[in-house]
Coordinates of C-alpha atoms in Angstrom, one line a residue:
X1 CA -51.2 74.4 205.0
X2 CA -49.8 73.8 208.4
X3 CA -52.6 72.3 210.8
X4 CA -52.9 71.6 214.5
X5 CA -53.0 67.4 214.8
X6 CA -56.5 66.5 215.3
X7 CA -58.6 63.0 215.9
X8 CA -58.8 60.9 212.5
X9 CA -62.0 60.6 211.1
X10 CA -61.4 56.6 211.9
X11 CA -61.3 57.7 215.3
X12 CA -64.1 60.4 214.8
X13 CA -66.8 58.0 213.6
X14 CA -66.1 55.0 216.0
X15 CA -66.8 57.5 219.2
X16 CA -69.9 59.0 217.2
X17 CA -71.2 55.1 216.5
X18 CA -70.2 53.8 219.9
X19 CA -71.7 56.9 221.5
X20 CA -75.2 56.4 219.6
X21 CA -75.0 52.8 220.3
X22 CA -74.7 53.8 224.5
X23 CA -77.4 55.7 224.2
X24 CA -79.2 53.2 222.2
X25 CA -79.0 50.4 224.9
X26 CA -79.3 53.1 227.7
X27 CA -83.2 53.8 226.7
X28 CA -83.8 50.1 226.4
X29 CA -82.6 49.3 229.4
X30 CA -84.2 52.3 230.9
X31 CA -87.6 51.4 229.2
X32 CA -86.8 47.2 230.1
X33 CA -86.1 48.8 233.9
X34 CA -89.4 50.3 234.4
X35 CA -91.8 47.7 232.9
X36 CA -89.7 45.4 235.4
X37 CA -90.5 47.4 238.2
X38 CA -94.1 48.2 237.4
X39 CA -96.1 47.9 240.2
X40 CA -94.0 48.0 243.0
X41 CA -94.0 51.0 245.8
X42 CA -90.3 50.4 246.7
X43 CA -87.6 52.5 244.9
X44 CA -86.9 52.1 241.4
X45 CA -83.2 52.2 241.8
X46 CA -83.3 48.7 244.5
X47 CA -83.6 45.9 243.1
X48 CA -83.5 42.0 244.1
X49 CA -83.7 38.9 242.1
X50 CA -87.4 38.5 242.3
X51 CA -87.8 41.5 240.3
X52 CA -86.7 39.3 237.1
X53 CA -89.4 37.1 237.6
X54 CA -91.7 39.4 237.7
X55 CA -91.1 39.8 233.8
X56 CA -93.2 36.4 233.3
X57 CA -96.0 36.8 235.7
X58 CA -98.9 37.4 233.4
X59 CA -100.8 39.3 235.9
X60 CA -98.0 42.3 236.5
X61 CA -96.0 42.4 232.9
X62 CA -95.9 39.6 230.7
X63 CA -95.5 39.1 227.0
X64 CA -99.2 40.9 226.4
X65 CA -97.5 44.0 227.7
X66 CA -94.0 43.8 226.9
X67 CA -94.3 42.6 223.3
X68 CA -95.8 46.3 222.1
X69 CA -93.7 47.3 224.3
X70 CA -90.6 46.3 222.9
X71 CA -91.5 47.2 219.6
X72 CA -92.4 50.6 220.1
X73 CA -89.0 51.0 221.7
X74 CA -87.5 49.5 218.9
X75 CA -89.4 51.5 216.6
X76 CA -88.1 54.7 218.3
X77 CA -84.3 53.1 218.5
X78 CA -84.6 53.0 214.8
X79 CA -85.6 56.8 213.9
X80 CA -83.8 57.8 216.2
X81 CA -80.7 56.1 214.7
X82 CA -81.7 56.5 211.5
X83 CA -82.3 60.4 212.4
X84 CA -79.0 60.7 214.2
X85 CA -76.7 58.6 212.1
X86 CA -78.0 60.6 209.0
X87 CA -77.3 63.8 210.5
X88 CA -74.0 62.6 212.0
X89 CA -73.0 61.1 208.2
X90 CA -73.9 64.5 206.8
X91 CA -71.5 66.0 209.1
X92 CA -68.7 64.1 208.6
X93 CA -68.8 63.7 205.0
X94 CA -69.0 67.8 204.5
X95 CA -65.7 68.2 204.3
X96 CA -65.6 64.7 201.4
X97 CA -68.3 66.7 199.5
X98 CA -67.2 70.3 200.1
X99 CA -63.7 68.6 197.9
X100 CA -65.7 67.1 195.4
X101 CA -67.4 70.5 194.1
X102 CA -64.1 71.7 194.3
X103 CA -63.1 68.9 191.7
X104 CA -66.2 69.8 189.5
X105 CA -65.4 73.7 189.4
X106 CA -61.8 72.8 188.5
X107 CA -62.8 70.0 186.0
X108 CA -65.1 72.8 184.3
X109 CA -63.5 76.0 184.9
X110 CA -60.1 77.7 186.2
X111 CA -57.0 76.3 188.2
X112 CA -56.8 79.0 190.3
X113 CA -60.0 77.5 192.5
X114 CA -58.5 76.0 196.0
X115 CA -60.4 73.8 198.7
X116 CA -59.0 75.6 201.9
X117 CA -60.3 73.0 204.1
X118 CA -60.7 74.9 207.9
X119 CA -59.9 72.9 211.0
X120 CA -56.9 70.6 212.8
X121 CA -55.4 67.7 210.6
X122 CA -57.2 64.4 210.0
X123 CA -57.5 62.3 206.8
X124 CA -60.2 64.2 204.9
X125 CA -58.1 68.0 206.0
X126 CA -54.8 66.2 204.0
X127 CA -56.7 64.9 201.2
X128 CA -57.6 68.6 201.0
X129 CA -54.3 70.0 201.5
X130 CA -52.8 67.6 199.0
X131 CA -55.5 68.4 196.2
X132 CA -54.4 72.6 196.9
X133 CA -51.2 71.9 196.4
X134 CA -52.0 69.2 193.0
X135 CA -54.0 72.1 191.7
X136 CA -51.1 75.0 192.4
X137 CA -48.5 73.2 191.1
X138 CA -50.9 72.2 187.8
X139 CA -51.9 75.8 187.4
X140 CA -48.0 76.4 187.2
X141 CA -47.3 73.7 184.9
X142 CA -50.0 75.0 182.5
X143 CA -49.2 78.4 182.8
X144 CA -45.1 77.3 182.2
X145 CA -46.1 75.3 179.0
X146 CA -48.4 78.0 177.6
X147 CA -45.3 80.3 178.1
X148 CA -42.8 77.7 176.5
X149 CA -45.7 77.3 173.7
X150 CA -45.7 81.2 173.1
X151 CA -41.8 81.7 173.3
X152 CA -41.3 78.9 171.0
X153 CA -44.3 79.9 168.4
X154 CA -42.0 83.2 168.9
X155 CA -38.8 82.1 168.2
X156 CA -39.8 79.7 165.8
X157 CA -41.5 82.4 163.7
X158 CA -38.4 84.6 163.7
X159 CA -36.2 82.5 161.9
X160 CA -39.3 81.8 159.1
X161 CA -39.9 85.5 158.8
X162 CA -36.0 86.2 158.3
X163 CA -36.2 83.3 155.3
X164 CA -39.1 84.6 154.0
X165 CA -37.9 88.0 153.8
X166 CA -34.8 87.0 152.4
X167 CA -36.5 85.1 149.6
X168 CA -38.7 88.3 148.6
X169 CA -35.7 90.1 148.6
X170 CA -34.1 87.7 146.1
X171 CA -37.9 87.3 144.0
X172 CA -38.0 91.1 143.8
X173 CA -33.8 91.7 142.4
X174 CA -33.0 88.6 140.2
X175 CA -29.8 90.4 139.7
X176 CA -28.4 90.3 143.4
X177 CA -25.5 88.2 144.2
X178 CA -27.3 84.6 145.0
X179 CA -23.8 84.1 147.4
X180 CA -24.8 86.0 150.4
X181 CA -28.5 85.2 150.2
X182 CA -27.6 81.5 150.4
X183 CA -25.2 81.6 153.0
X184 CA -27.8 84.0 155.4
X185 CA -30.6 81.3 154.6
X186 CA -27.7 78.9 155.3
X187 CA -27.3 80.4 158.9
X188 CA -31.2 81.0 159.4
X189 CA -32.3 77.5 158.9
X190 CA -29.4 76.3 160.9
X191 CA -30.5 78.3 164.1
X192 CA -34.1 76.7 162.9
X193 CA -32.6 73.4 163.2
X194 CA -31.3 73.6 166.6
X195 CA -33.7 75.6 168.0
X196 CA -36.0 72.3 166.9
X197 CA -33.4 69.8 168.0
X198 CA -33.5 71.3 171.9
X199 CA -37.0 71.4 171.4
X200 CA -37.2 67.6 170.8
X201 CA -34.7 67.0 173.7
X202 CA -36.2 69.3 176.3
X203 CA -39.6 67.1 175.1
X204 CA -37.8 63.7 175.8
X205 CA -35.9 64.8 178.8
X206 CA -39.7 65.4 180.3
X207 CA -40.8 62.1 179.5
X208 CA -37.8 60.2 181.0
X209 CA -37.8 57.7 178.1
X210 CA -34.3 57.1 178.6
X211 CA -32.0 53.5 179.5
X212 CA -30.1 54.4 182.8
X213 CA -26.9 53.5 183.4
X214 CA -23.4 53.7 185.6
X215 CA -22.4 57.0 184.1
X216 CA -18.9 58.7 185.3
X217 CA -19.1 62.8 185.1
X218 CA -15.4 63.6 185.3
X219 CA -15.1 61.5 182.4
X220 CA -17.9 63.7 180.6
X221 CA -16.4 66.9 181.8
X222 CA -13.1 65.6 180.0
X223 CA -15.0 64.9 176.9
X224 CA -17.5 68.4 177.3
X225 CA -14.1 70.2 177.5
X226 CA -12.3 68.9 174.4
X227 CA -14.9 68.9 172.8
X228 CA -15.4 72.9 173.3
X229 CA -11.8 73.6 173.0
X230 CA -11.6 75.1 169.8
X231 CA -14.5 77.3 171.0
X232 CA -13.3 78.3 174.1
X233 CA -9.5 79.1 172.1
X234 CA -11.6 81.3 169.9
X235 CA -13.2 83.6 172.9
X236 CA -9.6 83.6 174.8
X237 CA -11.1 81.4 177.5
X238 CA -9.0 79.0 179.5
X239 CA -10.6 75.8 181.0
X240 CA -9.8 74.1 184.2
X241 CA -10.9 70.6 185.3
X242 CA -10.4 68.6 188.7
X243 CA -12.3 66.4 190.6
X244 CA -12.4 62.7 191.2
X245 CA -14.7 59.8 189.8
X246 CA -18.0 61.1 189.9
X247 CA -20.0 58.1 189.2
X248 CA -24.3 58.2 189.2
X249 CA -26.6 56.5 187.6
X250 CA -28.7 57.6 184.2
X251 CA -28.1 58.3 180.8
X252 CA -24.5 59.1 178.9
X253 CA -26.2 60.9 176.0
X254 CA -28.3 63.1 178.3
X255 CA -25.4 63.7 181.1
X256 CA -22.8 64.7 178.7
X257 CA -25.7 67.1 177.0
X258 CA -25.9 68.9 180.5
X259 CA -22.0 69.4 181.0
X260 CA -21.5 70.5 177.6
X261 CA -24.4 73.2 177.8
X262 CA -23.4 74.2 180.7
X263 CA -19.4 74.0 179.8
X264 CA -20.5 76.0 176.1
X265 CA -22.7 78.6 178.4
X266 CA -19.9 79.4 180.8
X267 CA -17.6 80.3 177.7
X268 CA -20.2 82.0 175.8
X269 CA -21.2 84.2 179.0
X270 CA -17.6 85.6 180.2
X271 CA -15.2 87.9 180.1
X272 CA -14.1 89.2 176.7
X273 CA -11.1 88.6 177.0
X274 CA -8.8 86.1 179.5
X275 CA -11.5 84.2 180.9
X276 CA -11.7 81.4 183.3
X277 CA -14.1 78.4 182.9
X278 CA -13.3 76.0 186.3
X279 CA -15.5 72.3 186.1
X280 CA -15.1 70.5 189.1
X281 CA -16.6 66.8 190.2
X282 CA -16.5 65.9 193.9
X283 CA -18.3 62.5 195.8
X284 CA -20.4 63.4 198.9
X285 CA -22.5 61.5 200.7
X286 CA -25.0 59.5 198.5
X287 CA -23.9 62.6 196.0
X288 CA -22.1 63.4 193.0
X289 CA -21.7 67.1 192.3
X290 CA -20.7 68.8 189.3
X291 CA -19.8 72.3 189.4
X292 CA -18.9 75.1 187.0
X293 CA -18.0 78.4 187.2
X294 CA -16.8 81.1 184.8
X295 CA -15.6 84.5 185.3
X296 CA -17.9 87.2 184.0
X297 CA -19.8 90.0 184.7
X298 CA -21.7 90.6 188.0
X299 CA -25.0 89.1 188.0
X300 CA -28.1 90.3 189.6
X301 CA -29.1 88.0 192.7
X302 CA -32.4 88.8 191.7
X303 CA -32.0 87.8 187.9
X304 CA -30.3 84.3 188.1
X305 CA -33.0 82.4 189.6
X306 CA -34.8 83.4 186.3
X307 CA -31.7 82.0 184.1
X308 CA -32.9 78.2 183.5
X309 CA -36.5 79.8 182.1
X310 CA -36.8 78.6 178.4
X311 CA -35.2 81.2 176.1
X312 CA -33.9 83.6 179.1
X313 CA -30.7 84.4 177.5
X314 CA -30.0 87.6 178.9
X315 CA -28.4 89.2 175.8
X316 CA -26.3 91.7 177.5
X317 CA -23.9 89.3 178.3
X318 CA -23.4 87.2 175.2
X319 CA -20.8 86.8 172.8
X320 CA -22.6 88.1 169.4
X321 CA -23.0 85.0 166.9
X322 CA -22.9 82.5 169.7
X323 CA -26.5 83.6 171.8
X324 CA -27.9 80.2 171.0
X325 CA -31.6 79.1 171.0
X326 CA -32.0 80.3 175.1
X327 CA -32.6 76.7 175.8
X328 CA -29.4 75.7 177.6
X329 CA -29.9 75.9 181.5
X330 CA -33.5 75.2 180.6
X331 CA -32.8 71.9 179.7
X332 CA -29.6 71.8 181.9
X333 CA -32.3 72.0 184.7
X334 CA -34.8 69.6 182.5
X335 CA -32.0 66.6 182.9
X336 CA -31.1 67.1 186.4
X337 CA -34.6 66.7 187.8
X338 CA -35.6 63.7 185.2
X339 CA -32.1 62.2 187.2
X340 CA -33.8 63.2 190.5
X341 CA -31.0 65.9 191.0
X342 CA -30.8 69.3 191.9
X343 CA -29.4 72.5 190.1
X344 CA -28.2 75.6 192.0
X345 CA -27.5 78.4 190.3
X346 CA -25.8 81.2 192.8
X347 CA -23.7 84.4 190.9
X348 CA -20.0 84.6 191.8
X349 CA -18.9 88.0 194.2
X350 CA -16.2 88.6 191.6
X351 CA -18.9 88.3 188.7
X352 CA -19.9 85.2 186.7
X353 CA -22.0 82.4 187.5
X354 CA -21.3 79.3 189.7
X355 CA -24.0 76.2 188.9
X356 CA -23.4 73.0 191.2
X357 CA -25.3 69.9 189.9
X358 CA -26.0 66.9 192.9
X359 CA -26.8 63.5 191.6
X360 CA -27.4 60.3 193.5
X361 CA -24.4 58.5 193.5
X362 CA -24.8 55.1 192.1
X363 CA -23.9 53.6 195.5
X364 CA -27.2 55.4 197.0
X365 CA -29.3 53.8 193.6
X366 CA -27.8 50.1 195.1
X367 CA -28.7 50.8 198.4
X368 CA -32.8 51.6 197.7
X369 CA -33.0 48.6 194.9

């Protein structure tokens, strides 16, 4: 929330306690004034220095008189402080306590409670703003894994179902040829396996358990591309690399995951026949970007942001036999953040997809150890 700059509530309670503490001494020395001057017919406001010894002449002040005095001056300087400061606490802690029954309702019921803390910017307005924008991008997260939980209870399920089926079918005709049903249980529990394998790497890409190191991408692009060769032969796709040393910082294993997805989604998603796959890497400042585009059909502007959702494969455009598990760009985008990178995604005028990758450069992780 964007806020007008305001005083600090540092600034806001050493004006409130100076400002009691004025008045404070202003009625003692008001009340101190006025016993001094008792007595005299001369103004109040004219003073000389025999004035002050009138505080110890027993017949005009004295102790007898200012003693009770004093303490009932005191006495009032005390509730009064007391009074004030309590009401003055009260009113700068609202907003504290106003956040902390926002904590409560969230720790006991939905994420979609915010704060909304009126009023200019100080400490306890940000603490408020921060904790809004903690409990949107929660409520996202949660709402993101129970969808990932629900498309992967789906997915997973489909491949059991198609096994089971296939087994009834083979329990209920003991004569049928036991050559086809093993090789379509063959290909069912191998979409089962990788569909579990990304799982497991999407789940360790989020934890960043991983050893970093100097990593060079044109040298993974090389590797991404023969290893997808025969692939790419097979759908009449032709790949093109360029680009110079690319070198960040992170890990091989993960890195050469992201430019082969991205490398086997570019020929899986093109044209059907003579298509073009280009992977480029290029050093910017404190940047290493990898891009790769493919020829295609013409995407949607409003349907690729939605391409790196888990199991968003958009079917229309895939190769039959080679749709995958729809985990690709999801965890294409999963390694690029856990890197501290960035993925755009932007559809090519001529159709197909261009997808840039920017990685610190390794110079840029020397220069902030």
């Amino acid at each position: 929330m964007d806020r007008r700059q305001g005083l600090s509530v540092r600034l806001k309670l050493t004006l409130s306690y100076a400002g009691f503490l004025v008045i404070a001494g202003a009625l003692l020395l008001t009340a101190v004034w006025v016993f001094l001057l008792r007595g005299r017919s001369q103004s109040l406001v004219v003073s000389d220095l025999s004035d002050f010894l009138r505080v110890f002449d027993p017949s005009n002040f004295g102790p007898v008189v200012f003693v009770p005095a004093g303490i009932l001056v005191l006495a009032f300087l005390l509730v009064f402080g007391l009074v004030g400061g309590w009401i003055l606490a009260g009113r700068m802690l609202a907003p504290l306590i106003r956040i902390t029954d926002a904590t409560r309702k969230v720790a006991n019921g939905p994420l979609s409670h915010r704060i909304r803390l009126p009023g200019r910017r100080d400490e306890f307005r940000e603490l408020a703003d921060s904790f809004d924008t903690m409990l949107a991008q929660l409520e996202a997260h949660v709402a993101e894994q129970q969808r990932f939980a629900a498309n992967a209870s789906h997915e997973l399920r489909t491949p059991l179902a198609v096994t089971q089926a296939l087994l009834d079918v083979a329990r209920d005709d003991p004569n049928r040829d036991t050559g086809e049903l093993v090789e379509r249980l063959r290909v069912v529990n191998s979409r089962a396996i990788d569909l579990t394998e990304a799982l497991l790497l999407l789940s360790r890409v989020n934890q960043r358990s991983f050893t970093r190191e100097h990593v060079d991408l044109s040298l993974l692009a090389e590797e991404a591309t023969e290893t997808l060769l025969p692939l790419a032969e097979e759908h009449d796709v032709t790949i093109e690399t360029s680009g110079d040393t690319s070198t960040t910082i992170g890990s091989p294993s993960l890195l050469l995951q992201l430019t082969t997805n991205l490398l086997h989604n570019a020929i899986g998603h093109n044209l059907p026949e003579q298509g073009i796959v280009w992977v480029h890497t290029s050093v910017r400042t404190d940047t290493v970007v990898l891009t790769v585009e493919n020829t295609g059909e013409k995407l949607p502007s409003q349907l690729v942001p939605t391409l790196t959702e888990p199991f968003r494969r958009g079917t229309e455009r895939l190769h039959t036999g080679h749709a995958g598990v729809g985990l690709g760009l999801a965890i294409v985008e999963s390694i690029t953040h856990a890197h501290d990178g960035t993925l755009v995604l932007t559809p090519r005028p001529a159709g197909g997809l261009r997808v840039t990758v920017h990685l610190p450069a390794a110079s840029a992780h020397v220069r902030q150890v």
